[in-house]
XYZ file of N, CA, C and O in Angstrom:
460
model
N 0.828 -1.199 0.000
C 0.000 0.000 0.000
C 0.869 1.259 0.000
O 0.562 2.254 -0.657
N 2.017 1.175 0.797
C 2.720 2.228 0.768
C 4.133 2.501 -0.541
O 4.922 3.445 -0.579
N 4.072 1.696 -1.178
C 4.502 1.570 -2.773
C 3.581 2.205 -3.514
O 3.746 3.332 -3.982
N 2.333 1.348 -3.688
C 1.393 1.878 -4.298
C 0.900 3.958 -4.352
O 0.660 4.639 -5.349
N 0.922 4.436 -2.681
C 0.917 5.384 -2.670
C 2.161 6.519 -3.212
O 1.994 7.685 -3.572
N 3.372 5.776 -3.133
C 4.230 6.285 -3.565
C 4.817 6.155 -5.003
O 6.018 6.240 -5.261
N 3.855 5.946 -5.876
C 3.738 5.344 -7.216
C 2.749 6.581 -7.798
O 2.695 7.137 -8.895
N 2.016 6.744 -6.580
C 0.411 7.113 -7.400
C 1.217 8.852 -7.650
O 1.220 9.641 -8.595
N 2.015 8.867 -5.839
C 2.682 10.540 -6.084
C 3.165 10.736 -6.632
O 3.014 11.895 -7.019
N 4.148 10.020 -7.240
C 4.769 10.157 -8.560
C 4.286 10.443 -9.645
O 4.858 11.330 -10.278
N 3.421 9.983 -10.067
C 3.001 9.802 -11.558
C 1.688 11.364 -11.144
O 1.113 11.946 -12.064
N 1.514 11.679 -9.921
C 0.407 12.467 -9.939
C 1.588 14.128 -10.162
O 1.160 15.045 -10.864
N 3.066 14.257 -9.435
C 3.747 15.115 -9.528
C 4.138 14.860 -11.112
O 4.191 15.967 -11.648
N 4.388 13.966 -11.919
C 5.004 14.027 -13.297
C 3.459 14.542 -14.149
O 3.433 14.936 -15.315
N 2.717 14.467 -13.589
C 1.025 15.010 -14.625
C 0.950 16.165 -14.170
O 0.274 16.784 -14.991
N 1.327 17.046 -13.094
C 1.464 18.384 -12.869
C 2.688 18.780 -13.195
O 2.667 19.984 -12.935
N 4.044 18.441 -13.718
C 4.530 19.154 -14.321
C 4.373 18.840 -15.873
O 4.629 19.832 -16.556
N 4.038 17.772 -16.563
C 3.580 17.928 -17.750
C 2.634 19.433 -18.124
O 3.007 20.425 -18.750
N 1.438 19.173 -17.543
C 0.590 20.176 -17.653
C 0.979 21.646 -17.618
O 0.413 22.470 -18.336
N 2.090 22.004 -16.653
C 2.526 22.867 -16.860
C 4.156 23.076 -17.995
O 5.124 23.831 -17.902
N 3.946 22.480 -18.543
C 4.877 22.416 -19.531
C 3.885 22.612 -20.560
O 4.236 23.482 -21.357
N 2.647 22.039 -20.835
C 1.245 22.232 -21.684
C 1.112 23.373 -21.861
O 1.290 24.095 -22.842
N 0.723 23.571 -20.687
C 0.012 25.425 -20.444
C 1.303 26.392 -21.042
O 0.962 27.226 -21.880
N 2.357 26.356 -20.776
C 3.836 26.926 -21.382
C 3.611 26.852 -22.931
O 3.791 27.951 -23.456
N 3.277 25.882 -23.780
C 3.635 25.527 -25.058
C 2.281 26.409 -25.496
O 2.425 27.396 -26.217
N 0.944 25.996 -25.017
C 0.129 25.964 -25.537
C -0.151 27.698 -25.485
O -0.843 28.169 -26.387
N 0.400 28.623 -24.416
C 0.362 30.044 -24.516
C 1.619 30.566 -25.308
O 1.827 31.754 -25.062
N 2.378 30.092 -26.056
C 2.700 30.897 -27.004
C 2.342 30.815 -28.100
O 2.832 31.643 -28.868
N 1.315 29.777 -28.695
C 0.520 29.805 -29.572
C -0.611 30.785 -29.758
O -0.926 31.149 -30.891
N -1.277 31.257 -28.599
C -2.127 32.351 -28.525
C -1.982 33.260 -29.633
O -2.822 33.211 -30.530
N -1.194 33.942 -29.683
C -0.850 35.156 -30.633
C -1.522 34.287 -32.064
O -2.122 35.182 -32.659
N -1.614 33.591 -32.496
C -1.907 32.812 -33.450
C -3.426 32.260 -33.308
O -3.995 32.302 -34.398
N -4.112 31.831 -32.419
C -4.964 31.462 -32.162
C -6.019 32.946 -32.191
O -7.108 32.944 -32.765
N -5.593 33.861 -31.641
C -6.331 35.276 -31.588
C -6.588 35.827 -32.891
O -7.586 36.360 -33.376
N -5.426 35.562 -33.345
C -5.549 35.970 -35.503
C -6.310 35.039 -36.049
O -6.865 35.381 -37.093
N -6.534 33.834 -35.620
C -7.212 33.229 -36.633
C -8.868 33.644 -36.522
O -9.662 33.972 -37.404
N -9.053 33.465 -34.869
C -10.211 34.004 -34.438
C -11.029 35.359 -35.046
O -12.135 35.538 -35.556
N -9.714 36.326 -34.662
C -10.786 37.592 -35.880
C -10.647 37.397 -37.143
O -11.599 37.964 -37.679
N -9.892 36.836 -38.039
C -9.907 36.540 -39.133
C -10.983 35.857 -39.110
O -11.769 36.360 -39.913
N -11.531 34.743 -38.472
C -12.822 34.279 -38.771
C -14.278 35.535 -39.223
O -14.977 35.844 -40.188
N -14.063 35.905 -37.742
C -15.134 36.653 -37.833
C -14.983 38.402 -38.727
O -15.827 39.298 -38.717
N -14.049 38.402 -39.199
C -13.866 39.553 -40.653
C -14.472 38.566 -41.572
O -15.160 39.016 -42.489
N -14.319 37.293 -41.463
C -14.640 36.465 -42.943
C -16.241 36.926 -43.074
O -16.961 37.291 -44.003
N -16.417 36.694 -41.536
C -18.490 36.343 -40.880
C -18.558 37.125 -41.521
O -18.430 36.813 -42.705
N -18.780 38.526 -41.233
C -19.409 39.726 -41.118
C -19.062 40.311 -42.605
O -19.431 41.460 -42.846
N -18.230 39.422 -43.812
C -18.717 39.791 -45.103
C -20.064 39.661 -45.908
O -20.553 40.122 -46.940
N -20.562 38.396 -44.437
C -21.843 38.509 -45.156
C -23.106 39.777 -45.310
O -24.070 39.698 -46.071
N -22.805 40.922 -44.382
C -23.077 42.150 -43.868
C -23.072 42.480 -45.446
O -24.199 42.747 -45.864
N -22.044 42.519 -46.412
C -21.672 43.132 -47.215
C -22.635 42.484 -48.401
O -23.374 43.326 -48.911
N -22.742 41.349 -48.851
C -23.187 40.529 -49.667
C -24.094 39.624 -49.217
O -24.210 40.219 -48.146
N -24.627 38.968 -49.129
C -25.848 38.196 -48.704
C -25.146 37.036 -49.103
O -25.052 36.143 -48.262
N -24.594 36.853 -50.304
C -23.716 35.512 -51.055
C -22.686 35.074 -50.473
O -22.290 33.935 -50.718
N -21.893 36.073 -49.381
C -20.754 35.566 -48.687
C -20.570 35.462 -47.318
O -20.100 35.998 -46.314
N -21.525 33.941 -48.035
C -21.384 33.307 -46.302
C -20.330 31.824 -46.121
O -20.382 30.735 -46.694
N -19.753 32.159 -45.467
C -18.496 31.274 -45.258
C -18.818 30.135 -44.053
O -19.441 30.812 -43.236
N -18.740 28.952 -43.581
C -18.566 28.344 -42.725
C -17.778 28.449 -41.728
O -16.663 28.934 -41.920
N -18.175 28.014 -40.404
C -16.960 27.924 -39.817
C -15.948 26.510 -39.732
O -14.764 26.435 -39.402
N -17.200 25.103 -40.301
C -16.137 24.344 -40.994
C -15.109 24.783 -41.838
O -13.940 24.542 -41.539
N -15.456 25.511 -43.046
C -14.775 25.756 -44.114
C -13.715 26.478 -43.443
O -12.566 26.079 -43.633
N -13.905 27.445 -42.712
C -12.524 28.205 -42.228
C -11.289 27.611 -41.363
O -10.065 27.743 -41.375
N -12.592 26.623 -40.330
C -11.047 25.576 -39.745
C -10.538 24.867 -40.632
O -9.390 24.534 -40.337
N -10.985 24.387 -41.851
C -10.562 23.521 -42.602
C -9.111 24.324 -43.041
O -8.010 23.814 -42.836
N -9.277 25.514 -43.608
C -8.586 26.291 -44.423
C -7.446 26.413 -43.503
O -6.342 26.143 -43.974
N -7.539 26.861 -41.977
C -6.962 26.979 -41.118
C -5.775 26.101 -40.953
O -4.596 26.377 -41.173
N -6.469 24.638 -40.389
C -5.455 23.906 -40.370
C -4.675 23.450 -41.698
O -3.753 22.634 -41.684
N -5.100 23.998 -42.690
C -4.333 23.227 -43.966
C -3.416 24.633 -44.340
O -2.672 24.485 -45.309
N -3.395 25.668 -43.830
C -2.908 26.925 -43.333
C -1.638 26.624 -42.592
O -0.542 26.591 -43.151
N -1.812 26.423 -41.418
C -0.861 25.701 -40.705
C -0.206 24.651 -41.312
O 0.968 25.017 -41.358
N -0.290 23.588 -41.788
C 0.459 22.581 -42.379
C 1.321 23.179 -43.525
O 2.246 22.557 -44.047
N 0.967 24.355 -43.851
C 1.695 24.598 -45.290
C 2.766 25.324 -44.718
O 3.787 25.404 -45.403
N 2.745 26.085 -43.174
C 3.256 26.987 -42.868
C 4.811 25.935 -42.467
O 4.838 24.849 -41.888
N 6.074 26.817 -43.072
C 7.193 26.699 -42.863
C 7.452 26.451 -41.459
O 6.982 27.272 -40.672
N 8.134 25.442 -40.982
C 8.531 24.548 -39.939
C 9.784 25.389 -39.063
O 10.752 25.727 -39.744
N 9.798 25.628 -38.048
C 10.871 26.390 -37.287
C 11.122 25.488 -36.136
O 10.209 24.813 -35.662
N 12.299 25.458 -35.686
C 12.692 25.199 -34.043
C 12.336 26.722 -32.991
O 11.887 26.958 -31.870
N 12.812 27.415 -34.068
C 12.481 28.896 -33.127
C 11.054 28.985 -33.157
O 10.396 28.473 -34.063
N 10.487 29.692 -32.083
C 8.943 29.598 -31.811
C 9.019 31.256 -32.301
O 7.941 31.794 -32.556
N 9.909 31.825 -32.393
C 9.627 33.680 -32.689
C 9.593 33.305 -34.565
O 8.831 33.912 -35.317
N 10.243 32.575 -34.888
C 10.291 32.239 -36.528
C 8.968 31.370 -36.860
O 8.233 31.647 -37.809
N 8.762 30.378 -36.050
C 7.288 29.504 -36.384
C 6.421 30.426 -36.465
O 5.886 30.606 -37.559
N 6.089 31.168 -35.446
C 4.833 32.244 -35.180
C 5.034 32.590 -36.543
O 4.484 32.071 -37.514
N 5.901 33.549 -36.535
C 5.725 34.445 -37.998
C 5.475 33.633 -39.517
O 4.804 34.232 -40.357
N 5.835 32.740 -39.733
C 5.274 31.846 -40.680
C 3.870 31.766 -40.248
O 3.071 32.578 -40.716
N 3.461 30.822 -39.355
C 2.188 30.737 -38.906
C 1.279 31.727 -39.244
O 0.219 31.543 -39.841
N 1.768 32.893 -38.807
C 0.985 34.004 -39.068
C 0.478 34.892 -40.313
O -0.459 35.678 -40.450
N 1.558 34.402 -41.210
C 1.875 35.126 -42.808
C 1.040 34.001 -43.353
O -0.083 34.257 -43.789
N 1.516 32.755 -43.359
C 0.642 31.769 -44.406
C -0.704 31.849 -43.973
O -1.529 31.619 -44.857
N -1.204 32.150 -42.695
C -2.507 32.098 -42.391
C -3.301 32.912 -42.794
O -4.412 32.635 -43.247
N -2.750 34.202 -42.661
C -3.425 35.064 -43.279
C -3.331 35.736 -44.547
O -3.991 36.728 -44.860
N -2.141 34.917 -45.546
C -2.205 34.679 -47.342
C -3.598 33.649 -47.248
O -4.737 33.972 -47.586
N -3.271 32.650 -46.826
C -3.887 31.817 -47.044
C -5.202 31.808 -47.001
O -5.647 31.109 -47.911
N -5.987 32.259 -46.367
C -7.009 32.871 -45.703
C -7.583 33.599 -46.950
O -8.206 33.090 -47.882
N -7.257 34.834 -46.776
C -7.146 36.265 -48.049
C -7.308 35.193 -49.047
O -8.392 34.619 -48.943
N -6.598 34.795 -49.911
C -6.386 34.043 -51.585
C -7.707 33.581 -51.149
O -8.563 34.456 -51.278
N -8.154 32.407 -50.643
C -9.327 31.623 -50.617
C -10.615 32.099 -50.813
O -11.417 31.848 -51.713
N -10.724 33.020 -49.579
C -11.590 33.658 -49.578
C -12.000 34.838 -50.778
O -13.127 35.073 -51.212
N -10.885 35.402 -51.107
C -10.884 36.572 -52.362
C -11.211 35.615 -53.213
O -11.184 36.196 -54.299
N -11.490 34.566 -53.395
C -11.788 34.037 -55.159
C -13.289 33.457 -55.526
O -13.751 33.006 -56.574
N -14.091 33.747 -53.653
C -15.260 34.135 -53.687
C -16.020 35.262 -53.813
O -17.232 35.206 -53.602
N -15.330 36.556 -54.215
C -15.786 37.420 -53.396
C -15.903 38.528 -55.432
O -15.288 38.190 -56.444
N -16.519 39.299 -55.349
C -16.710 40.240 -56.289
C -15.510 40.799 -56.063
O -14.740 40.697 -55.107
N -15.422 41.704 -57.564
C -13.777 42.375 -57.704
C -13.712 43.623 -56.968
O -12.713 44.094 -56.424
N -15.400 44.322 -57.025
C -15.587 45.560 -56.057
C -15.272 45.197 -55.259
O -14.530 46.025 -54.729
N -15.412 43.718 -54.296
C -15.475 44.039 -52.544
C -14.618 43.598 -51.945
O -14.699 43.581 -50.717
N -12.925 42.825 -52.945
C -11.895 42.584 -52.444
C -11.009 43.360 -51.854
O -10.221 42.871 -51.044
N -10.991 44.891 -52.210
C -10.423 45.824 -51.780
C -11.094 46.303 -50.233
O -10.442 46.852 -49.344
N -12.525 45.955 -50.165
C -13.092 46.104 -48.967
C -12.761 44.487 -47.885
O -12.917 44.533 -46.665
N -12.538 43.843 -48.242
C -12.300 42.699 -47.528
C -10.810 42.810 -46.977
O -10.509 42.418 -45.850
N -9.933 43.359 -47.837
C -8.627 43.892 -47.738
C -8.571 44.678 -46.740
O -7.582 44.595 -46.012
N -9.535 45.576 -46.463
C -9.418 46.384 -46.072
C -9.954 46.371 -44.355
O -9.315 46.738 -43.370
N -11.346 45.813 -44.429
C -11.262 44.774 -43.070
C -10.607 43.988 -42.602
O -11.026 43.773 -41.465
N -9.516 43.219 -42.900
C -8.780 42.799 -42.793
C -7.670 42.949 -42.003
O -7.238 42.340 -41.023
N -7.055 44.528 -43.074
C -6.114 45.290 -42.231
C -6.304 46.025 -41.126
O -5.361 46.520 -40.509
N -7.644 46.172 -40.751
C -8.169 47.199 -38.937
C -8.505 46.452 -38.888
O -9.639 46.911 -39.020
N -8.804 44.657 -38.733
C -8.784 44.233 -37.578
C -8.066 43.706 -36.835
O -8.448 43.432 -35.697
């Protein structure tokens, strides 16, 4: 019993520092996670503009993660981000612009850039 308890503390101290090794990894992704988020909702609120451009939010995680996969591979997390961040939001832009009228790409552009 007293193995057992001293088994269980173990493995219960190695799952609290995992987790906080989690919480570490998983907040410098934020900056990335926040862009994709209003980028979503700049996509939404084109429908404001057009009635025709309504986007999913399947379709956008889809785009998202295939966003990410395309994005250039770093050890540095200050170099990943910035890939992350550029292909996401090319990536994003192109897709979406090849739905969109030629008038209202410059306005989508343009939401885009204030938000």
């Amino acid at each position: 019993s007293k193995e057992t308890s001293t088994a269980v503390n173990q493995r219960v101290k190695a799952a609290e520092e995992a987790a906080v090794e989690i919480d570490a990894a998983c907040k410098q992704y934020t900056e990335v996670a926040t862009r994709g988020s209003i980028l979503y909702f700049v996509i939404a609120d084109l429908a404001n503009i057009n009635p025709m451009y309504q986007f999913s939010l399947f379709y956008f995680v889809r785009l998202f993660k295939t966003c990410m996969d395309k994005a250039a591979k770093s050890d540095d997390i200050d170099i990943r981000m910035t890939n992350l961040g550029n292909q996401i939001l090319n990536g994003i832009f192109q897709n979406v612009c090849r739905g969109l009228f030629e008038d209202n790409k410059l306005t989508c552009s343009f939401l885009i850039a204030t938000a």
